[in-house]
Amino acid sequence: MAAHGHSDDGTDFAHPMPLPVLFGVFFALVILTIITVAQASLDLGSFDIAVVMGIATVKACLVAGIFMHLIYDKPFNIIVFLSSFVFVGLFVIFTLSDSKMTSPSFEPKIDEPAASAEM
């Protein structure tokens, strides 16, 4: 029973973070969100998805590292977290490559309305 990570002083929080670090990460997340919204009005062609996914990955790493205290955790948990990104990336790559082989375009084909017969 004593092998659990509970403390005797009533707190179970192992890594208190200073408020400037938490506010710094918060403002970084806000700035990255503003960049993501601003990027939506830009036309980067095929790089749109790469830029948005890159920003989202940085935001996810900030949240996991700071707010979830993954920076101070055991290396095994970091490996599990990073491997989840690898597998999600593989699933996205396989899905996109399969859809490129079966369809030349993701845009739906709109049929012209049939000409109405004149009476």
Backbone atoms as SQL, in Angstrom:
CREATE TABLE atoms (id INTEGER PRIMARY KEY, chain TEXT, resi INTEGER, resn TEXT, atom TEXT, x REAL, y REAL, z REAL);
INSERT INTO atoms VALUES
  (1, 'A', 1, 'MET', 'N', 0.805, -1.189, 0.000),
  (2, 'A', 1, 'MET', 'CA', 0.000, 0.000, 0.000),
  (3, 'A', 1, 'MET', 'C', 0.854, 1.262, 0.000),
  (4, 'A', 2, 'ALA', 'N', 1.983, 1.221, 0.649),
  (5, 'A', 2, 'ALA', 'CA', 2.826, 2.407, 0.745),
  (6, 'A', 2, 'ALA', 'C', 3.583, 2.671, -0.548),
  (7, 'A', 3, 'ALA', 'N', 3.492, 1.761, -1.515),
  (8, 'A', 3, 'ALA', 'CA', 4.224, 1.922, -2.761),
  (9, 'A', 3, 'ALA', 'C', 3.571, 2.952, -3.688),
  (10, 'A', 4, 'HIS', 'N', 2.338, 3.342, -3.367),
  (11, 'A', 4, 'HIS', 'CA', 1.672, 4.338, -4.192),
  (12, 'A', 4, 'HIS', 'C', 2.300, 5.702, -3.971),
  (13, 'A', 5, 'GLY', 'N', 2.118, 6.600, -4.922),
  (14, 'A', 5, 'GLY', 'CA', 2.763, 7.900, -4.879),
  (15, 'A', 5, 'GLY', 'C', 2.020, 8.946, -4.068),
  (16, 'A', 6, 'HIS', 'N', 1.268, 8.560, -3.046),
  (17, 'A', 6, 'HIS', 'CA', 0.528, 9.531, -2.243),
  (18, 'A', 6, 'HIS', 'C', 1.424, 10.090, -1.147),
  (19, 'A', 7, 'SER', 'N', 1.223, 11.352, -0.850),
  (20, 'A', 7, 'SER', 'CA', 2.011, 11.976, 0.211),
  (21, 'A', 7, 'SER', 'C', 1.199, 12.020, 1.494),
  (22, 'A', 8, 'ASP', 'N', 1.895, 12.268, 2.598),
  (23, 'A', 8, 'ASP', 'CA', 1.233, 12.280, 3.892),
  (24, 'A', 8, 'ASP', 'C', 0.628, 13.634, 4.242),
  (25, 'A', 9, 'ASP', 'N', 0.979, 14.678, 3.488),
  (26, 'A', 9, 'ASP', 'CA', 0.480, 16.003, 3.844),
  (27, 'A', 9, 'ASP', 'C', -0.881, 16.321, 3.216),
  (28, 'A', 10, 'GLY', 'N', -1.500, 15.364, 2.577),
  (29, 'A', 10, 'GLY', 'CA', -2.834, 15.549, 2.028),
  (30, 'A', 10, 'GLY', 'C', -2.862, 15.987, 0.580),
  (31, 'A', 11, 'THR', 'N', -1.711, 16.261, 0.003),
  (32, 'A', 11, 'THR', 'CA', -1.689, 16.655, -1.401),
  (33, 'A', 11, 'THR', 'C', -1.132, 15.517, -2.236),
  (34, 'A', 12, 'ASP', 'N', -1.736, 15.286, -3.351),
  (35, 'A', 12, 'ASP', 'CA', -1.277, 14.234, -4.262),
  (36, 'A', 12, 'ASP', 'C', -0.618, 14.824, -5.494),
  (37, 'A', 13, 'PHE', 'N', -0.409, 16.126, -5.500),
  (38, 'A', 13, 'PHE', 'CA', 0.150, 16.813, -6.651),
  (39, 'A', 13, 'PHE', 'C', 1.660, 16.815, -6.541),
  (40, 'A', 14, 'ALA', 'N', 2.334, 16.159, -7.462),
  (41, 'A', 14, 'ALA', 'CA', 3.768, 15.935, -7.326),
  (42, 'A', 14, 'ALA', 'C', 4.624, 17.053, -7.908),
  (43, 'A', 15, 'HIS', 'N', 4.125, 17.774, -8.905),
  (44, 'A', 15, 'HIS', 'CA', 4.951, 18.761, -9.591),
  (45, 'A', 15, 'HIS', 'C', 4.228, 20.103, -9.686),
  (46, 'A', 16, 'PRO', 'N', 4.311, 20.913, -8.647),
  (47, 'A', 16, 'PRO', 'CA', 3.678, 22.237, -8.769),
  (48, 'A', 16, 'PRO', 'C', 4.412, 23.078, -9.796),
  (49, 'A', 17, 'MET', 'N', 3.656, 23.732, -10.625),
  (50, 'A', 17, 'MET', 'CA', 4.242, 24.554, -11.685),
  (51, 'A', 17, 'MET', 'C', 4.128, 26.017, -11.283),
  (52, 'A', 18, 'PRO', 'N', 5.169, 26.807, -11.547),
  (53, 'A', 18, 'PRO', 'CA', 5.064, 28.244, -11.259),
  (54, 'A', 18, 'PRO', 'C', 4.050, 28.912, -12.181),
  (55, 'A', 19, 'LEU', 'N', 3.368, 29.899, -11.661),
  (56, 'A', 19, 'LEU', 'CA', 2.334, 30.578, -12.443),
  (57, 'A', 19, 'LEU', 'C', 2.863, 31.242, -13.708),
  (58, 'A', 20, 'PRO', 'N', 4.062, 31.837, -13.720),
  (59, 'A', 20, 'PRO', 'CA', 4.539, 32.411, -14.991),
  (60, 'A', 20, 'PRO', 'C', 4.677, 31.377, -16.110),
  (61, 'A', 21, 'VAL', 'N', 5.050, 30.156, -15.757),
  (62, 'A', 21, 'VAL', 'CA', 5.153, 29.100, -16.784),
  (63, 'A', 21, 'VAL', 'C', 3.766, 28.754, -17.312),
  (64, 'A', 22, 'LEU', 'N', 2.802, 28.611, -16.419),
  (65, 'A', 22, 'LEU', 'CA', 1.441, 28.270, -16.848),
  (66, 'A', 22, 'LEU', 'C', 0.832, 29.379, -17.701),
  (67, 'A', 23, 'PHE', 'N', 1.018, 30.631, -17.285),
  (68, 'A', 23, 'PHE', 'CA', 0.492, 31.733, -18.080),
  (69, 'A', 23, 'PHE', 'C', 1.237, 31.865, -19.414),
  (70, 'A', 24, 'GLY', 'N', 2.529, 31.581, -19.415),
  (71, 'A', 24, 'GLY', 'CA', 3.289, 31.613, -20.667),
  (72, 'A', 24, 'GLY', 'C', 2.791, 30.588, -21.664),
  (73, 'A', 25, 'VAL', 'N', 2.505, 29.380, -21.170),
  (74, 'A', 25, 'VAL', 'CA', 1.965, 28.337, -22.049),
  (75, 'A', 25, 'VAL', 'C', 0.567, 28.716, -22.512),
  (76, 'A', 26, 'PHE', 'N', -0.222, 29.293, -21.609),
  (77, 'A', 26, 'PHE', 'CA', -1.567, 29.719, -21.999),
  (78, 'A', 26, 'PHE', 'C', -1.512, 30.747, -23.123),
  (79, 'A', 27, 'PHE', 'N', -0.656, 31.751, -22.977),
  (80, 'A', 27, 'PHE', 'CA', -0.562, 32.779, -24.017),
  (81, 'A', 27, 'PHE', 'C', 0.032, 32.211, -25.307),
  (82, 'A', 28, 'ALA', 'N', 0.930, 31.244, -25.202),
  (83, 'A', 28, 'ALA', 'CA', 1.451, 30.581, -26.403),
  (84, 'A', 28, 'ALA', 'C', 0.333, 29.833, -27.125),
  (85, 'A', 29, 'LEU', 'N', -0.542, 29.176, -26.364),
  (86, 'A', 29, 'LEU', 'CA', -1.669, 28.472, -26.978),
  (87, 'A', 29, 'LEU', 'C', -2.644, 29.454, -27.630),
  (88, 'A', 30, 'VAL', 'N', -2.866, 30.599, -26.991),
  (89, 'A', 30, 'VAL', 'CA', -3.753, 31.608, -27.579),
  (90, 'A', 30, 'VAL', 'C', -3.154, 32.146, -28.874),
  (91, 'A', 31, 'ILE', 'N', -1.861, 32.436, -28.863),
  (92, 'A', 31, 'ILE', 'CA', -1.204, 32.950, -30.074),
  (93, 'A', 31, 'ILE', 'C', -1.240, 31.913, -31.194),
  (94, 'A', 32, 'LEU', 'N', -0.991, 30.644, -30.853),
  (95, 'A', 32, 'LEU', 'CA', -1.047, 29.596, -31.876),
  (96, 'A', 32, 'LEU', 'C', -2.464, 29.416, -32.417),
  (97, 'A', 33, 'THR', 'N', -3.470, 29.605, -31.575),
  (98, 'A', 33, 'THR', 'CA', -4.858, 29.542, -32.052),
  (99, 'A', 33, 'THR', 'C', -5.150, 30.696, -33.001),
  (100, 'A', 34, 'ILE', 'N', -4.669, 31.890, -32.676),
  (101, 'A', 34, 'ILE', 'CA', -4.858, 33.036, -33.563),
  (102, 'A', 34, 'ILE', 'C', -4.156, 32.800, -34.897),
  (103, 'A', 35, 'ILE', 'N', -2.956, 32.213, -34.851),
  (104, 'A', 35, 'ILE', 'CA', -2.240, 31.892, -36.094),
  (105, 'A', 35, 'ILE', 'C', -3.021, 30.878, -36.917),
  (106, 'A', 36, 'THR', 'N', -3.623, 29.891, -36.248),
  (107, 'A', 36, 'THR', 'CA', -4.416, 28.885, -36.962),
  (108, 'A', 36, 'THR', 'C', -5.616, 29.524, -37.649),
  (109, 'A', 37, 'VAL', 'N', -6.298, 30.422, -36.959),
  (110, 'A', 37, 'VAL', 'CA', -7.462, 31.093, -37.552),
  (111, 'A', 37, 'VAL', 'C', -7.021, 31.993, -38.698),
  (112, 'A', 38, 'ALA', 'N', -5.904, 32.706, -38.530),
  (113, 'A', 38, 'ALA', 'CA', -5.411, 33.578, -39.597),
  (114, 'A', 38, 'ALA', 'C', -4.951, 32.774, -40.807),
  (115, 'A', 39, 'GLN', 'N', -4.425, 31.595, -40.564),
  (116, 'A', 39, 'GLN', 'CA', -3.955, 30.748, -41.663),
  (117, 'A', 39, 'GLN', 'C', -5.124, 30.290, -42.528),
  (118, 'A', 40, 'ALA', 'N', -6.306, 30.216, -41.968),
  (119, 'A', 40, 'ALA', 'CA', -7.463, 29.765, -42.735),
  (120, 'A', 40, 'ALA', 'C', -7.783, 30.716, -43.878),
  (121, 'A', 41, 'SER', 'N', -7.414, 31.994, -43.749),
  (122, 'A', 41, 'SER', 'CA', -7.696, 32.943, -44.824),
  (123, 'A', 41, 'SER', 'C', -6.586, 32.963, -45.874),
  (124, 'A', 42, 'LEU', 'N', -5.475, 32.300, -45.618),
  (125, 'A', 42, 'LEU', 'CA', -4.385, 32.228, -46.592),
  (126, 'A', 42, 'LEU', 'C', -4.571, 31.019, -47.494),
  (127, 'A', 43, 'ASP', 'N', -4.093, 31.131, -48.711),
  (128, 'A', 43, 'ASP', 'CA', -4.145, 29.994, -49.625),
  (129, 'A', 43, 'ASP', 'C', -2.725, 29.469, -49.813),
  (130, 'A', 44, 'LEU', 'N', -2.403, 28.411, -49.091),
  (131, 'A', 44, 'LEU', 'CA', -1.071, 27.823, -49.178),
  (132, 'A', 44, 'LEU', 'C', -1.053, 26.582, -50.066),
  (133, 'A', 45, 'GLY', 'N', -2.141, 26.331, -50.725),
  (134, 'A', 45, 'GLY', 'CA', -2.207, 25.176, -51.611),
  (135, 'A', 45, 'GLY', 'C', -2.213, 23.874, -50.839),
  (136, 'A', 46, 'SER', 'N', -1.335, 22.973, -51.230),
  (137, 'A', 46, 'SER', 'CA', -1.308, 21.665, -50.577),
  (138, 'A', 46, 'SER', 'C', -0.606, 21.705, -49.232),
  (139, 'A', 47, 'PHE', 'N', -0.025, 22.847, -48.862),
  (140, 'A', 47, 'PHE', 'CA', 0.650, 22.953, -47.569),
  (141, 'A', 47, 'PHE', 'C', -0.300, 23.352, -46.444),
  (142, 'A', 48, 'ASP', 'N', -1.554, 23.602, -46.759),
  (143, 'A', 48, 'ASP', 'CA', -2.524, 23.996, -45.726),
  (144, 'A', 48, 'ASP', 'C', -2.599, 22.968, -44.611),
  (145, 'A', 49, 'ILE', 'N', -2.770, 21.716, -44.993),
  (146, 'A', 49, 'ILE', 'CA', -2.926, 20.664, -43.997),
  (147, 'A', 49, 'ILE', 'C', -1.645, 20.484, -43.193),
  (148, 'A', 50, 'ALA', 'N', -0.497, 20.579, -43.844),
  (149, 'A', 50, 'ALA', 'CA', 0.774, 20.411, -43.133),
  (150, 'A', 50, 'ALA', 'C', 0.984, 21.522, -42.108),
  (151, 'A', 51, 'VAL', 'N', 0.641, 22.754, -42.471),
  (152, 'A', 51, 'VAL', 'CA', 0.806, 23.876, -41.544),
  (153, 'A', 51, 'VAL', 'C', -0.146, 23.738, -40.361),
  (154, 'A', 52, 'VAL', 'N', -1.405, 23.435, -40.635),
  (155, 'A', 52, 'VAL', 'CA', -2.382, 23.310, -39.553),
  (156, 'A', 52, 'VAL', 'C', -2.036, 22.130, -38.640),
  (157, 'A', 53, 'MET', 'N', -1.633, 21.015, -39.215),
  (158, 'A', 53, 'MET', 'CA', -1.255, 19.857, -38.389),
  (159, 'A', 53, 'MET', 'C', 0.009, 20.143, -37.590),
  (160, 'A', 54, 'GLY', 'N', 0.934, 20.906, -38.144),
  (161, 'A', 54, 'GLY', 'CA', 2.133, 21.284, -37.396),
  (162, 'A', 54, 'GLY', 'C', 1.794, 22.159, -36.199),
  (163, 'A', 55, 'ILE', 'N', 0.925, 23.139, -36.405),
  (164, 'A', 55, 'ILE', 'CA', 0.497, 24.000, -35.305),
  (165, 'A', 55, 'ILE', 'C', -0.248, 23.186, -34.247),
  (166, 'A', 56, 'ALA', 'N', -1.118, 22.293, -34.689),
  (167, 'A', 56, 'ALA', 'CA', -1.866, 21.464, -33.744),
  (168, 'A', 56, 'ALA', 'C', -0.940, 20.536, -32.962),
  (169, 'A', 57, 'THR', 'N', 0.105, 20.035, -33.601),
  (170, 'A', 57, 'THR', 'CA', 1.059, 19.172, -32.903),
  (171, 'A', 57, 'THR', 'C', 1.824, 19.947, -31.843),
  (172, 'A', 58, 'VAL', 'N', 2.227, 21.167, -32.161),
  (173, 'A', 58, 'VAL', 'CA', 2.928, 22.000, -31.171),
  (174, 'A', 58, 'VAL', 'C', 1.999, 22.290, -29.996),
  (175, 'A', 59, 'LYS', 'N', 0.739, 22.601, -30.270),
  (176, 'A', 59, 'LYS', 'CA', -0.210, 22.872, -29.195),
  (177, 'A', 59, 'LYS', 'C', -0.444, 21.632, -28.336),
  (178, 'A', 60, 'ALA', 'N', -0.555, 20.471, -28.964),
  (179, 'A', 60, 'ALA', 'CA', -0.764, 19.237, -28.207),
  (180, 'A', 60, 'ALA', 'C', 0.450, 18.904, -27.343),
  (181, 'A', 61, 'CYS', 'N', 1.635, 19.144, -27.858),
  (182, 'A', 61, 'CYS', 'CA', 2.850, 18.884, -27.070),
  (183, 'A', 61, 'CYS', 'C', 2.962, 19.845, -25.888),
  (184, 'A', 62, 'LEU', 'N', 2.571, 21.099, -26.081),
  (185, 'A', 62, 'LEU', 'CA', 2.571, 22.045, -24.965),
  (186, 'A', 62, 'LEU', 'C', 1.590, 21.618, -23.874),
  (187, 'A', 63, 'VAL', 'N', 0.397, 21.239, -24.274),
  (188, 'A', 63, 'VAL', 'CA', -0.606, 20.821, -23.295),
  (189, 'A', 63, 'VAL', 'C', -0.152, 19.554, -22.574),
  (190, 'A', 64, 'ALA', 'N', 0.324, 18.586, -23.330),
  (191, 'A', 64, 'ALA', 'CA', 0.748, 17.328, -22.704),
  (192, 'A', 64, 'ALA', 'C', 1.979, 17.519, -21.835),
  (193, 'A', 65, 'GLY', 'N', 2.912, 18.309, -22.300),
  (194, 'A', 65, 'GLY', 'CA', 4.149, 18.473, -21.540),
  (195, 'A', 65, 'GLY', 'C', 3.990, 19.297, -20.286),
  (196, 'A', 66, 'ILE', 'N', 3.240, 20.386, -20.363),
  (197, 'A', 66, 'ILE', 'CA', 3.134, 21.295, -19.230),
  (198, 'A', 66, 'ILE', 'C', 1.899, 20.998, -18.377),
  (199, 'A', 67, 'PHE', 'N', 0.716, 21.037, -18.978),
  (200, 'A', 67, 'PHE', 'CA', -0.501, 20.879, -18.182),
  (201, 'A', 67, 'PHE', 'C', -0.712, 19.447, -17.703),
  (202, 'A', 68, 'MET', 'N', -0.260, 18.463, -18.473),
  (203, 'A', 68, 'MET', 'CA', -0.385, 17.069, -18.048),
  (204, 'A', 68, 'MET', 'C', 0.880, 16.581, -17.342),
  (205, 'A', 69, 'HIS', 'N', 1.861, 17.461, -17.176),
  (206, 'A', 69, 'HIS', 'CA', 3.113, 17.173, -16.447),
  (207, 'A', 69, 'HIS', 'C', 3.879, 16.004, -17.045),
  (208, 'A', 70, 'LEU', 'N', 3.795, 15.863, -18.347),
  (209, 'A', 70, 'LEU', 'CA', 4.500, 14.768, -19.002),
  (210, 'A', 70, 'LEU', 'C', 6.005, 15.008, -19.019),
  (211, 'A', 71, 'ILE', 'N', 6.418, 16.249, -18.890),
  (212, 'A', 71, 'ILE', 'CA', 7.847, 16.566, -18.851),
  (213, 'A', 71, 'ILE', 'C', 8.508, 15.918, -17.640),
  (214, 'A', 72, 'TYR', 'N', 7.787, 15.879, -16.530),
  (215, 'A', 72, 'TYR', 'CA', 8.348, 15.349, -15.295),
  (216, 'A', 72, 'TYR', 'C', 8.016, 13.882, -15.069),
  (217, 'A', 73, 'ASP', 'N', 7.349, 13.269, -16.007),
  (218, 'A', 73, 'ASP', 'CA', 6.901, 11.893, -15.836),
  (219, 'A', 73, 'ASP', 'C', 7.985, 10.901, -16.249),
  (220, 'A', 74, 'LYS', 'N', 7.673, 9.631, -16.093),
  (221, 'A', 74, 'LYS', 'CA', 8.617, 8.571, -16.455),
  (222, 'A', 74, 'LYS', 'C', 8.804, 8.527, -17.969),
  (223, 'A', 75, 'PRO', 'N', 9.985, 8.144, -18.426),
  (224, 'A', 75, 'PRO', 'CA', 10.243, 8.095, -19.875),
  (225, 'A', 75, 'PRO', 'C', 9.305, 7.150, -20.630),
  (226, 'A', 76, 'PHE', 'N', 8.834, 6.103, -19.989),
  (227, 'A', 76, 'PHE', 'CA', 7.930, 5.171, -20.662),
  (228, 'A', 76, 'PHE', 'C', 6.653, 5.879, -21.096),
  (229, 'A', 77, 'ASN', 'N', 6.107, 6.747, -20.243),
  (230, 'A', 77, 'ASN', 'CA', 4.881, 7.458, -20.592),
  (231, 'A', 77, 'ASN', 'C', 5.114, 8.424, -21.751),
  (232, 'A', 78, 'ILE', 'N', 6.287, 9.006, -21.823),
  (233, 'A', 78, 'ILE', 'CA', 6.616, 9.893, -22.944),
  (234, 'A', 78, 'ILE', 'C', 6.696, 9.092, -24.239),
  (235, 'A', 79, 'ILE', 'N', 7.275, 7.901, -24.163),
  (236, 'A', 79, 'ILE', 'CA', 7.367, 7.040, -25.348),
  (237, 'A', 79, 'ILE', 'C', 5.968, 6.635, -25.820),
  (238, 'A', 80, 'VAL', 'N', 5.089, 6.299, -24.897),
  (239, 'A', 80, 'VAL', 'CA', 3.709, 5.937, -25.265),
  (240, 'A', 80, 'VAL', 'C', 3.005, 7.125, -25.910),
  (241, 'A', 81, 'PHE', 'N', 3.186, 8.315, -25.351),
  (242, 'A', 81, 'PHE', 'CA', 2.560, 9.522, -25.910),
  (243, 'A', 81, 'PHE', 'C', 3.075, 9.804, -27.312),
  (244, 'A', 82, 'LEU', 'N', 4.380, 9.748, -27.507),
  (245, 'A', 82, 'LEU', 'CA', 4.943, 10.025, -28.831),
  (246, 'A', 82, 'LEU', 'C', 4.579, 8.939, -29.844),
  (247, 'A', 83, 'SER', 'N', 4.488, 7.691, -29.393),
  (248, 'A', 83, 'SER', 'CA', 4.103, 6.630, -30.325),
  (249, 'A', 83, 'SER', 'C', 2.657, 6.796, -30.780),
  (250, 'A', 84, 'SER', 'N', 1.816, 7.404, -29.958),
  (251, 'A', 84, 'SER', 'CA', 0.443, 7.658, -30.410),
  (252, 'A', 84, 'SER', 'C', 0.430, 8.635, -31.577),
  (253, 'A', 85, 'PHE', 'N', 1.333, 9.645, -31.559),
  (254, 'A', 85, 'PHE', 'CA', 1.445, 10.556, -32.698),
  (255, 'A', 85, 'PHE', 'C', 1.920, 9.812, -33.946),
  (256, 'A', 86, 'VAL', 'N', 2.854, 8.894, -33.765),
  (257, 'A', 86, 'VAL', 'CA', 3.364, 8.134, -34.909),
  (258, 'A', 86, 'VAL', 'C', 2.244, 7.311, -35.532),
  (259, 'A', 87, 'PHE', 'N', 1.448, 6.636, -34.702),
  (260, 'A', 87, 'PHE', 'CA', 0.382, 5.804, -35.240),
  (261, 'A', 87, 'PHE', 'C', -0.731, 6.635, -35.873),
  (262, 'A', 88, 'VAL', 'N', -1.070, 7.771, -35.297),
  (263, 'A', 88, 'VAL', 'CA', -2.071, 8.634, -35.920),
  (264, 'A', 88, 'VAL', 'C', -1.547, 9.136, -37.266),
  (265, 'A', 89, 'GLY', 'N', -0.275, 9.499, -37.319),
  (266, 'A', 89, 'GLY', 'CA', 0.316, 9.918, -38.584),
  (267, 'A', 89, 'GLY', 'C', 0.273, 8.811, -39.631),
  (268, 'A', 90, 'LEU', 'N', 0.582, 7.586, -39.212),
  (269, 'A', 90, 'LEU', 'CA', 0.517, 6.455, -40.153),
  (270, 'A', 90, 'LEU', 'C', -0.909, 6.238, -40.652),
  (271, 'A', 91, 'PHE', 'N', -1.886, 6.312, -39.748),
  (272, 'A', 91, 'PHE', 'CA', -3.275, 6.121, -40.166),
  (273, 'A', 91, 'PHE', 'C', -3.700, 7.198, -41.155),
  (274, 'A', 92, 'VAL', 'N', -3.296, 8.443, -40.922),
  (275, 'A', 92, 'VAL', 'CA', -3.652, 9.523, -41.845),
  (276, 'A', 92, 'VAL', 'C', -2.968, 9.315, -43.191),
  (277, 'A', 93, 'ILE', 'N', -1.702, 8.932, -43.177),
  (278, 'A', 93, 'ILE', 'CA', -0.976, 8.699, -44.429),
  (279, 'A', 93, 'ILE', 'C', -1.608, 7.564, -45.224),
  (280, 'A', 94, 'PHE', 'N', -1.937, 6.460, -44.549),
  (281, 'A', 94, 'PHE', 'CA', -2.550, 5.335, -45.255),
  (282, 'A', 94, 'PHE', 'C', -3.928, 5.713, -45.802),
  (283, 'A', 95, 'THR', 'N', -4.696, 6.473, -45.044),
  (284, 'A', 95, 'THR', 'CA', -6.022, 6.882, -45.506),
  (285, 'A', 95, 'THR', 'C', -5.920, 7.797, -46.719),
  (286, 'A', 96, 'LEU', 'N', -5.024, 8.775, -46.655),
  (287, 'A', 96, 'LEU', 'CA', -4.881, 9.693, -47.786),
  (288, 'A', 96, 'LEU', 'C', -4.329, 8.995, -49.018),
  (289, 'A', 97, 'SER', 'N', -3.386, 8.090, -48.829),
  (290, 'A', 97, 'SER', 'CA', -2.839, 7.400, -49.996),
  (291, 'A', 97, 'SER', 'C', -3.883, 6.477, -50.623),
  (292, 'A', 98, 'ASP', 'N', -4.726, 5.857, -49.811),
  (293, 'A', 98, 'ASP', 'CA', -5.774, 5.000, -50.351),
  (294, 'A', 98, 'ASP', 'C', -6.824, 5.828, -51.080),
  (295, 'A', 99, 'SER', 'N', -7.184, 6.973, -50.521),
  (296, 'A', 99, 'SER', 'CA', -8.205, 7.783, -51.177),
  (297, 'A', 99, 'SER', 'C', -7.676, 8.414, -52.461),
  (298, 'A', 100, 'LYS', 'N', -6.382, 8.685, -52.537),
  (299, 'A', 100, 'LYS', 'CA', -5.806, 9.218, -53.783),
  (300, 'A', 100, 'LYS', 'C', -5.819, 8.165, -54.884),
  (301, 'A', 101, 'MET', 'N', -5.730, 6.891, -54.521),
  (302, 'A', 101, 'MET', 'CA', -5.739, 5.831, -55.535),
  (303, 'A', 101, 'MET', 'C', -7.137, 5.553, -56.060),
  (304, 'A', 102, 'THR', 'N', -8.146, 5.752, -55.222),
  (305, 'A', 102, 'THR', 'CA', -9.498, 5.415, -55.656),
  (306, 'A', 102, 'THR', 'C', -10.248, 6.591, -56.256),
  (307, 'A', 103, 'SER', 'N', -9.829, 7.812, -55.963),
  (308, 'A', 103, 'SER', 'CA', -10.531, 8.979, -56.468),
  (309, 'A', 103, 'SER', 'C', -9.519, 10.044, -56.864),
  (310, 'A', 104, 'PRO', 'N', -9.618, 10.580, -58.056),
  (311, 'A', 104, 'PRO', 'CA', -8.661, 11.609, -58.464),
  (312, 'A', 104, 'PRO', 'C', -8.878, 12.939, -57.746),
  (313, 'A', 105, 'SER', 'N', -10.084, 13.152, -57.227),
  (314, 'A', 105, 'SER', 'CA', -10.369, 14.425, -56.577),
  (315, 'A', 105, 'SER', 'C', -11.356, 14.192, -55.443),
  (316, 'A', 106, 'PHE', 'N', -11.230, 14.997, -54.383),
  (317, 'A', 106, 'PHE', 'CA', -12.164, 14.900, -53.277),
  (318, 'A', 106, 'PHE', 'C', -13.416, 15.740, -53.524),
  (319, 'A', 107, 'GLU', 'N', -13.412, 16.512, -54.588),
  (320, 'A', 107, 'GLU', 'CA', -14.543, 17.364, -54.882),
  (321, 'A', 107, 'GLU', 'C', -15.689, 16.526, -55.454),
  (322, 'A', 108, 'PRO', 'N', -16.894, 16.749, -54.967),
  (323, 'A', 108, 'PRO', 'CA', -18.023, 15.968, -55.485),
  (324, 'A', 108, 'PRO', 'C', -18.371, 16.386, -56.906),
  (325, 'A', 109, 'LYS', 'N', -18.795, 15.432, -57.671),
  (326, 'A', 109, 'LYS', 'CA', -19.228, 15.716, -59.039),
  (327, 'A', 109, 'LYS', 'C', -20.702, 16.109, -59.011),
  (328, 'A', 110, 'ILE', 'N', -20.981, 17.249, -59.590),
  (329, 'A', 110, 'ILE', 'CA', -22.358, 17.747, -59.607),
  (330, 'A', 110, 'ILE', 'C', -22.893, 17.564, -61.014),
  (331, 'A', 111, 'ASP', 'N', -23.939, 16.780, -61.112),
  (332, 'A', 111, 'ASP', 'CA', -24.557, 16.546, -62.409),
  (333, 'A', 111, 'ASP', 'C', -25.410, 17.754, -62.782),
  (334, 'A', 112, 'GLU', 'N', -25.376, 18.064, -64.063),
  (335, 'A', 112, 'GLU', 'CA', -26.215, 19.155, -64.562),
  (336, 'A', 112, 'GLU', 'C', -27.670, 18.691, -64.505),
  (337, 'A', 113, 'PRO', 'N', -28.556, 19.570, -64.145),
  (338, 'A', 113, 'PRO', 'CA', -29.973, 19.169, -64.131),
  (339, 'A', 113, 'PRO', 'C', -30.447, 18.844, -65.543),
  (340, 'A', 114, 'ALA', 'N', -31.259, 17.845, -65.619),
  (341, 'A', 114, 'ALA', 'CA', -31.785, 17.433, -66.922),
  (342, 'A', 114, 'ALA', 'C', -32.668, 18.548, -67.480),
  (343, 'A', 115, 'ALA', 'N', -32.529, 18.755, -68.780),
  (344, 'A', 115, 'ALA', 'CA', -33.340, 19.780, -69.439),
  (345, 'A', 115, 'ALA', 'C', -34.801, 19.345, -69.400),
  (346, 'A', 116, 'SER', 'N', -35.636, 20.257, -68.978),
  (347, 'A', 116, 'SER', 'CA', -37.043, 19.893, -68.893),
  (348, 'A', 116, 'SER', 'C', -37.641, 19.822, -70.292),
  (349, 'A', 117, 'ALA', 'N', -38.448, 18.825, -70.499),
  (350, 'A', 117, 'ALA', 'CA', -39.085, 18.637, -71.801),
  (351, 'A', 117, 'ALA', 'C', -40.188, 19.676, -71.976),
  (352, 'A', 118, 'GLU', 'N', -40.122, 20.343, -73.122),
  (353, 'A', 118, 'GLU', 'CA', -41.138, 21.358, -73.377),
  (354, 'A', 118, 'GLU', 'C', -42.392, 20.686, -73.904),
  (355, 'A', 119, 'MET', 'N', -43.506, 21.144, -73.431),
  (356, 'A', 119, 'MET', 'CA', -44.777, 20.541, -73.837),
  (357, 'A', 119, 'MET', 'C', -45.477, 21.384, -74.800);
